[in-house]
Amino acid sequence: MTNSYLIADESERQAVLFDAPDHTTGPLLHQAAARGWEVSGLWLTHGHFDHFADHAVVRQKYPLVKILLHALDQPKAQHPEVQTRLFQLPLVIPPLTADAPVTDGQALKIGSLEVVVIHTPGHSPGHVVYHLPKEHVLVGGDLIIGGSIGRTDLPDSDHEAMETSVRKVMALPAATRLLGGHGEATTLAEERQSNPFVREILAAR
């Protein structure tokens, strides 16, 4: 029930995978191969196990793929067994060391597509979202997830930071399409209107 997204510049045949939940990336990688796209990156929104469990599958298919993750979530990725033990899950996930960190305001590209990293801590310290401003798309991870927000009762979560991050993202254009880490796609306008958690956070300013 965790989402993975494949976004490509079709003219340049360059693609990036956003998050890699367990037993999820195979069909997306198959689509990339069928369309002749080179998957150059696996860009993670954060280091919770359900968002990177398939990283080795991606690396096996594309050995040169560049995995990006915020430095504050790197310790979680290096020790996934701590998380799976916490949730009493039988998953065996190889440790992940990202190839490079991402930082707030960092400019990235998928072919000619411009992507901006926005650091949005709260659900986890190193949580980020990826904004494609010209396409009006936001890959949002577990910040705002279709009528709710990411949980903040985990060991390194911070609800006050989450509120700040929600306000930051909700300042983006209302028509922005939100691709959340769970559930269906939505828009920031829809979340402002119908998400009770977002409405409460914005009203408390």
Tab-separated table of C-alpha atoms in Angstrom:
chain	number	residue	atom	x	y	z
A	1	MET	CA	0.000	0.000	0.000
A	2	THR	CA	3.012	2.280	-0.508
A	3	ASN	CA	3.394	4.141	-3.792
A	4	SER	CA	6.279	4.270	-6.212
A	5	TYR	CA	6.348	6.668	-9.148
A	6	LEU	CA	8.233	6.608	-12.440
A	7	ILE	CA	8.657	10.059	-14.008
A	8	ALA	CA	10.361	10.495	-17.354
A	9	ASP	CA	11.416	13.055	-19.921
A	10	GLU	CA	10.152	11.028	-22.857
A	11	SER	CA	12.007	13.074	-25.476
A	12	GLU	CA	15.357	12.453	-23.782
A	13	ARG	CA	14.407	8.928	-22.627
A	14	GLN	CA	15.571	9.657	-19.095
A	15	ALA	CA	13.574	8.493	-16.074
A	16	VAL	CA	13.738	8.519	-12.304
A	17	LEU	CA	12.001	6.230	-9.848
A	18	PHE	CA	10.655	7.865	-6.695
A	19	ASP	CA	10.627	5.487	-3.715
A	20	ALA	CA	10.914	1.720	-3.950
A	21	PRO	CA	8.380	-0.186	-1.828
A	22	ASP	CA	8.781	-3.945	-1.488
A	23	HIS	CA	7.487	-6.012	-4.410
A	24	THR	CA	6.377	-2.861	-6.223
A	25	THR	CA	9.110	-1.619	-8.551
A	26	GLY	CA	9.127	-4.557	-10.998
A	27	PRO	CA	6.208	-3.384	-13.185
A	28	LEU	CA	7.583	0.165	-13.323
A	29	LEU	CA	11.041	-1.022	-14.330
A	30	HIS	CA	9.415	-3.221	-16.969
A	31	GLN	CA	7.557	-0.188	-18.341
A	32	ALA	CA	10.767	1.832	-18.442
A	33	ALA	CA	12.529	-0.909	-20.404
A	34	ALA	CA	9.577	-1.344	-22.779
A	35	ARG	CA	9.572	2.385	-23.545
A	36	GLY	CA	13.327	2.592	-23.945
A	37	TRP	CA	13.850	4.837	-20.941
A	38	GLU	CA	17.074	4.778	-18.961
A	39	VAL	CA	16.381	4.870	-15.223
A	40	SER	CA	19.168	7.082	-13.916
A	41	GLY	CA	17.962	7.658	-10.362
A	42	LEU	CA	16.105	6.302	-7.373
A	43	TRP	CA	15.170	9.388	-5.385
A	44	LEU	CA	13.810	8.609	-1.946
A	45	THR	CA	11.413	10.790	0.011
A	46	HIS	CA	12.626	9.379	3.328
A	47	GLY	CA	14.236	6.408	5.025
A	48	HIS	CA	11.274	4.393	6.279
A	49	PHE	CA	11.625	0.787	5.192
A	50	ASP	CA	8.417	0.683	3.148
A	51	HIS	CA	9.801	3.392	0.862
A	52	PHE	CA	13.145	1.805	-0.015
A	53	ALA	CA	12.742	-1.974	0.484
A	54	ASP	CA	13.153	-2.712	-3.256
A	55	HIS	CA	16.332	-0.647	-3.677
A	56	ALA	CA	18.439	-3.716	-4.467
A	57	VAL	CA	15.962	-4.759	-7.176
A	58	VAL	CA	16.387	-1.374	-8.836
A	59	ARG	CA	20.172	-1.513	-8.539
A	60	GLN	CA	20.272	-4.995	-10.032
A	61	LYS	CA	18.314	-3.849	-13.094
A	62	TYR	CA	20.167	-0.538	-13.425
A	63	PRO	CA	23.635	-0.862	-11.840
A	64	LEU	CA	24.484	2.792	-12.478
A	65	VAL	CA	21.327	4.166	-10.868
A	66	LYS	CA	22.033	7.025	-8.438
A	67	ILE	CA	20.194	6.700	-5.129
A	68	LEU	CA	19.466	9.965	-3.321
A	69	LEU	CA	18.358	10.372	0.297
A	70	HIS	CA	18.569	13.176	2.859
A	71	ALA	CA	21.507	12.685	5.235
A	72	LEU	CA	19.299	12.777	8.349
A	73	ASP	CA	17.506	9.611	7.207
A	74	GLN	CA	20.622	7.751	6.132
A	75	PRO	CA	21.024	5.936	9.498
A	76	LYS	CA	17.561	4.385	9.109
A	77	ALA	CA	18.383	3.166	5.625
A	78	GLN	CA	21.643	1.616	6.774
A	79	HIS	CA	19.855	-0.368	9.496
A	80	PRO	CA	16.447	-1.403	8.118
A	81	GLU	CA	16.294	-4.300	10.550
A	82	VAL	CA	15.663	-1.830	13.379
A	83	GLN	CA	12.434	-0.761	11.696
A	84	THR	CA	11.244	-4.203	10.622
A	85	ARG	CA	11.872	-5.453	14.160
A	86	LEU	CA	9.890	-2.519	15.592
A	87	PHE	CA	6.888	-3.419	13.428
A	88	GLN	CA	7.458	-7.188	13.850
A	89	LEU	CA	7.658	-7.792	10.109
A	90	PRO	CA	9.407	-10.745	8.438
A	91	LEU	CA	10.916	-8.586	5.666
A	92	VAL	CA	14.643	-8.894	5.009
A	93	ILE	CA	15.872	-5.649	3.457
A	94	PRO	CA	19.523	-5.134	2.456
A	95	PRO	CA	21.146	-2.110	4.118
A	96	LEU	CA	21.156	0.968	1.903
A	97	THR	CA	23.872	3.583	1.634
A	98	ALA	CA	22.736	6.395	-0.630
A	99	ASP	CA	25.063	7.564	-3.389
A	100	ALA	CA	24.497	11.206	-2.504
A	101	PRO	CA	22.454	13.301	-0.077
A	102	VAL	CA	19.729	15.732	-1.072
A	103	THR	CA	19.346	19.125	0.556
A	104	ASP	CA	16.641	21.769	0.828
A	105	GLY	CA	16.413	23.865	-2.314
A	106	GLN	CA	18.633	21.566	-4.341
A	107	ALA	CA	17.982	21.651	-8.100
A	108	LEU	CA	17.857	18.314	-9.904
A	109	LYS	CA	16.958	17.273	-13.433
A	110	ILE	CA	15.298	14.346	-15.168
A	111	GLY	CA	16.464	14.983	-18.706
A	112	SER	CA	15.187	18.533	-19.220
A	113	LEU	CA	12.588	18.354	-16.434
A	114	GLU	CA	13.443	20.623	-13.515
A	115	VAL	CA	13.000	19.236	-10.004
A	116	VAL	CA	13.454	21.102	-6.718
A	117	VAL	CA	14.037	19.325	-3.413
A	118	ILE	CA	12.092	20.673	-0.426
A	119	HIS	CA	13.108	19.457	3.038
A	120	THR	CA	9.918	18.654	4.958
A	121	PRO	CA	10.811	17.089	8.332
A	122	GLY	CA	8.187	15.875	10.775
A	123	HIS	CA	7.219	12.359	9.742
A	124	SER	CA	10.965	11.692	9.755
A	125	PRO	CA	13.923	14.063	10.193
A	126	GLY	CA	15.156	13.691	6.623
A	127	HIS	CA	11.833	13.655	4.824
A	128	VAL	CA	11.845	15.552	1.524
A	129	VAL	CA	9.390	16.184	-1.298
A	130	TYR	CA	10.269	16.647	-4.967
A	131	HIS	CA	8.626	19.551	-6.781
A	132	LEU	CA	8.399	19.743	-10.573
A	133	PRO	CA	7.252	23.386	-10.829
A	134	LYS	CA	6.696	23.561	-14.595
A	135	GLU	CA	4.683	20.341	-14.571
A	136	HIS	CA	2.754	21.365	-11.430
A	137	VAL	CA	3.610	18.036	-9.781
A	138	LEU	CA	4.763	17.269	-6.255
A	139	VAL	CA	6.071	13.849	-5.235
A	140	GLY	CA	5.061	14.165	-1.623
A	141	GLY	CA	6.061	11.027	0.261
A	142	ASP	CA	4.364	10.790	3.638
A	143	LEU	CA	3.858	14.487	4.295
A	144	ILE	CA	0.272	14.902	3.056
A	145	ILE	CA	-1.403	11.678	2.000
A	146	GLY	CA	-4.884	12.155	0.569
A	147	GLY	CA	-7.070	13.342	3.423
A	148	SER	CA	-4.479	12.786	6.132
A	149	ILE	CA	-0.849	13.514	7.012
A	150	GLY	CA	2.087	11.291	7.882
A	151	ARG	CA	2.104	9.893	11.390
A	152	THR	CA	4.226	11.628	14.004
A	153	ASP	CA	4.146	9.017	16.766
A	154	LEU	CA	7.306	7.260	15.566
A	155	PRO	CA	10.564	7.400	17.564
A	156	ASP	CA	12.149	10.246	15.587
A	157	SER	CA	8.994	12.042	14.403
A	158	ASP	CA	8.233	15.648	15.347
A	159	HIS	CA	4.684	16.968	15.110
A	160	GLU	CA	5.677	20.632	15.378
A	161	ALA	CA	8.118	20.173	12.498
A	162	MET	CA	5.371	18.400	10.548
A	163	GLU	CA	3.082	21.404	10.934
A	164	THR	CA	5.810	23.723	9.657
A	165	SER	CA	6.427	21.428	6.681
A	166	VAL	CA	2.730	21.224	5.809
A	167	ARG	CA	2.471	25.031	5.797
A	168	LYS	CA	5.566	25.239	3.607
A	169	VAL	CA	4.186	22.849	0.992
A	170	MET	CA	0.684	24.314	1.069
A	171	ALA	CA	2.200	27.634	-0.032
A	172	LEU	CA	2.876	26.055	-3.450
A	173	PRO	CA	0.326	26.683	-6.251
A	174	ALA	CA	-3.078	25.203	-5.421
A	175	ALA	CA	-3.303	23.371	-8.754
A	176	THR	CA	-0.201	21.333	-7.942
A	177	ARG	CA	-0.883	17.616	-8.371
A	178	LEU	CA	0.150	15.744	-5.232
A	179	LEU	CA	1.537	12.236	-5.650
A	180	GLY	CA	1.499	10.958	-2.081
A	181	GLY	CA	3.367	8.041	-0.590
A	182	HIS	CA	0.084	6.221	0.038
A	183	GLY	CA	-3.367	6.390	-1.512
A	184	GLU	CA	-4.578	8.138	-4.643
A	185	ALA	CA	-3.215	11.265	-6.314
A	186	THR	CA	-4.847	14.526	-5.299
A	187	THR	CA	-4.137	18.263	-5.522
A	188	LEU	CA	-3.094	20.832	-2.955
A	189	ALA	CA	-6.387	22.629	-3.571
A	190	GLU	CA	-8.329	19.477	-2.694
A	191	GLU	CA	-6.272	18.967	0.445
A	192	ARG	CA	-6.791	22.567	1.537
A	193	GLN	CA	-10.534	22.128	1.136
A	194	SER	CA	-11.154	18.630	2.490
A	195	ASN	CA	-8.176	17.419	4.552
A	196	PRO	CA	-9.076	18.048	8.225
A	197	PHE	CA	-5.467	17.767	9.393
A	198	VAL	CA	-4.229	20.286	6.831
A	199	ARG	CA	-7.134	22.618	7.572
A	200	GLU	CA	-6.392	22.519	11.293
A	201	ILE	CA	-2.695	23.217	10.762
A	202	LEU	CA	-3.373	26.147	8.447
A	203	ALA	CA	-6.022	27.580	10.753
A	204	ALA	CA	-3.614	27.569	13.697
A	205	ARG	CA	-1.161	29.993	12.088
